Amino acid sequence: MPHPMIVAPDTDWRERAACLPYPSVLFFGVDDSEPPAEKRAREERAKRVCATCGVRQECLEYAIATKEQYGIWGGMTELERKAYLRARSARR
Ligand code: SF4
């Protein structure tokens, strides 16, 4: 049986998210026209918020379980989440 987090992700952690007071655009950007340098700077600002977050692991697991394609979740970009998942799978 799959892990319950995958079947029915627990979302209570959202109430304790450090990003609640911040606009979602900080974590997701506006659209694909965002210049790469601005995107990197924005993502670094978002990650600094995540670094203070007490539910970072829950957020990351949720993003992985729901295959989130966009945005910073758990302090990671989509590419970083994929790399994290690959590394974790390789350890098992
Ligand atoms: S880890 Fe980052 S994106 Fe996730 S809840 Fe915390 S502050 Fe928000």
CSV table of C-alpha atoms and ligand atoms in Angstrom, one decimal:
chain,number,residue,atom,x,y,z
A,1,MET,CA,0.0,0.0,0.0
A,2,PRO,CA,1.4,3.4,-0.9
A,3,HIS,CA,2.5,5.8,1.8
A,4,PRO,CA,-0.6,7.7,3.0
A,5,MET,CA,1.1,11.0,2.1
A,6,ILE,CA,0.9,10.0,-1.5
A,7,VAL,CA,-2.7,8.8,-1.4
A,8,ALA,CA,-4.1,11.6,0.6
A,9,PRO,CA,-1.6,14.4,1.2
A,10,ASP,CA,-2.0,16.0,4.6
A,11,THR,CA,-2.4,19.7,4.0
A,12,ASP,CA,-2.7,21.0,7.6
A,13,TRP,CA,1.0,22.1,7.4
A,14,ARG,CA,-0.1,24.9,5.0
A,15,GLU,CA,-1.4,26.8,8.0
A,16,ARG,CA,2.1,26.9,9.4
A,17,ALA,CA,3.8,27.9,6.1
A,18,ALA,CA,6.3,30.8,6.3
A,19,CYS,CA,5.2,31.9,2.8
A,20,LEU,CA,1.7,32.7,3.9
A,21,PRO,CA,2.3,36.5,4.1
A,22,TYR,CA,4.1,36.6,0.8
A,23,PRO,CA,2.6,36.9,-2.7
A,24,SER,CA,2.5,33.7,-4.7
A,25,VAL,CA,4.3,35.5,-7.5
A,26,LEU,CA,7.5,35.3,-5.4
A,27,PHE,CA,7.4,31.5,-5.6
A,28,PHE,CA,5.9,31.0,-9.0
A,29,GLY,CA,6.8,34.1,-11.1
A,30,VAL,CA,4.5,35.7,-13.5
A,31,ASP,CA,4.9,33.8,-16.7
A,32,ASP,CA,7.5,32.2,-19.0
A,33,SER,CA,8.7,35.7,-20.2
A,34,GLU,CA,10.6,36.2,-16.9
A,35,PRO,CA,14.3,36.9,-17.8
A,36,PRO,CA,16.6,34.1,-16.4
A,37,ALA,CA,18.6,36.5,-14.2
A,38,GLU,CA,15.4,37.9,-12.7
A,39,LYS,CA,14.0,34.4,-12.2
A,40,ARG,CA,17.2,33.2,-10.4
A,41,ALA,CA,17.1,36.3,-8.1
A,42,ARG,CA,13.4,35.8,-7.4
A,43,GLU,CA,13.9,32.1,-6.7
A,44,GLU,CA,16.8,32.9,-4.3
A,45,ARG,CA,14.5,35.3,-2.4
A,46,ALA,CA,11.8,32.6,-2.2
A,47,LYS,CA,14.3,30.1,-1.0
A,48,ARG,CA,15.3,32.4,1.8
A,49,VAL,CA,11.7,32.4,3.0
A,50,CYS,CA,11.7,28.6,2.8
A,51,ALA,CA,14.9,28.4,4.8
A,52,THR,CA,12.9,29.9,7.8
A,53,CYS,CA,9.9,27.6,7.3
A,54,GLY,CA,9.1,24.9,9.9
A,55,VAL,CA,7.1,22.8,7.5
A,56,ARG,CA,9.6,22.6,4.7
A,57,GLN,CA,9.8,18.8,4.5
A,58,GLU,CA,6.0,18.5,4.5
A,59,CYS,CA,5.9,21.0,1.7
A,60,LEU,CA,8.5,19.3,-0.3
A,61,GLU,CA,6.9,15.9,0.1
A,62,TYR,CA,3.5,17.3,-0.9
A,63,ALA,CA,5.1,18.8,-4.1
A,64,ILE,CA,6.7,15.5,-4.9
A,65,ALA,CA,3.6,13.5,-4.2
A,66,THR,CA,1.4,15.7,-6.4
A,67,LYS,CA,4.0,16.1,-9.1
A,68,GLU,CA,4.0,19.9,-8.9
A,69,GLN,CA,5.5,21.2,-12.1
A,70,TYR,CA,6.1,24.8,-11.2
A,71,GLY,CA,7.3,27.0,-8.4
A,72,ILE,CA,9.5,26.8,-5.3
A,73,TRP,CA,8.2,24.2,-2.9
A,74,GLY,CA,10.2,23.0,0.1
A,75,GLY,CA,13.0,25.4,-0.8
A,76,MET,CA,13.5,23.7,-4.2
A,77,THR,CA,12.8,24.5,-7.9
A,78,GLU,CA,11.2,21.9,-10.1
A,79,LEU,CA,14.6,20.8,-11.4
A,80,GLU,CA,16.0,20.6,-7.9
A,81,ARG,CA,13.0,18.5,-6.8
A,82,LYS,CA,13.7,16.1,-9.6
A,83,ALA,CA,17.3,15.8,-8.7
A,84,TYR,CA,16.4,15.3,-5.1
A,85,LEU,CA,14.0,12.5,-6.0
A,86,ARG,CA,16.6,10.8,-8.2
A,87,ALA,CA,19.2,10.9,-5.5
A,88,ARG,CA,16.7,9.6,-2.9
A,89,SER,CA,15.7,6.8,-5.2
A,90,ALA,CA,19.3,5.9,-5.9
A,91,ARG,CA,19.9,5.5,-2.1
A,92,ARG,CA,17.2,2.9,-1.7
B,1,SF4,S1,8.9,25.4,2.4
B,1,SF4,FE1,8.7,27.4,1.3
B,1,SF4,S2,7.0,27.1,-0.2
B,1,SF4,FE2,6.9,25.5,1.3
B,1,SF4,S3,5.4,26.2,2.9
B,1,SF4,FE3,7.5,26.7,3.6
B,1,SF4,S4,7.9,28.8,2.9
B,1,SF4,FE4,6.1,28.0,1.7
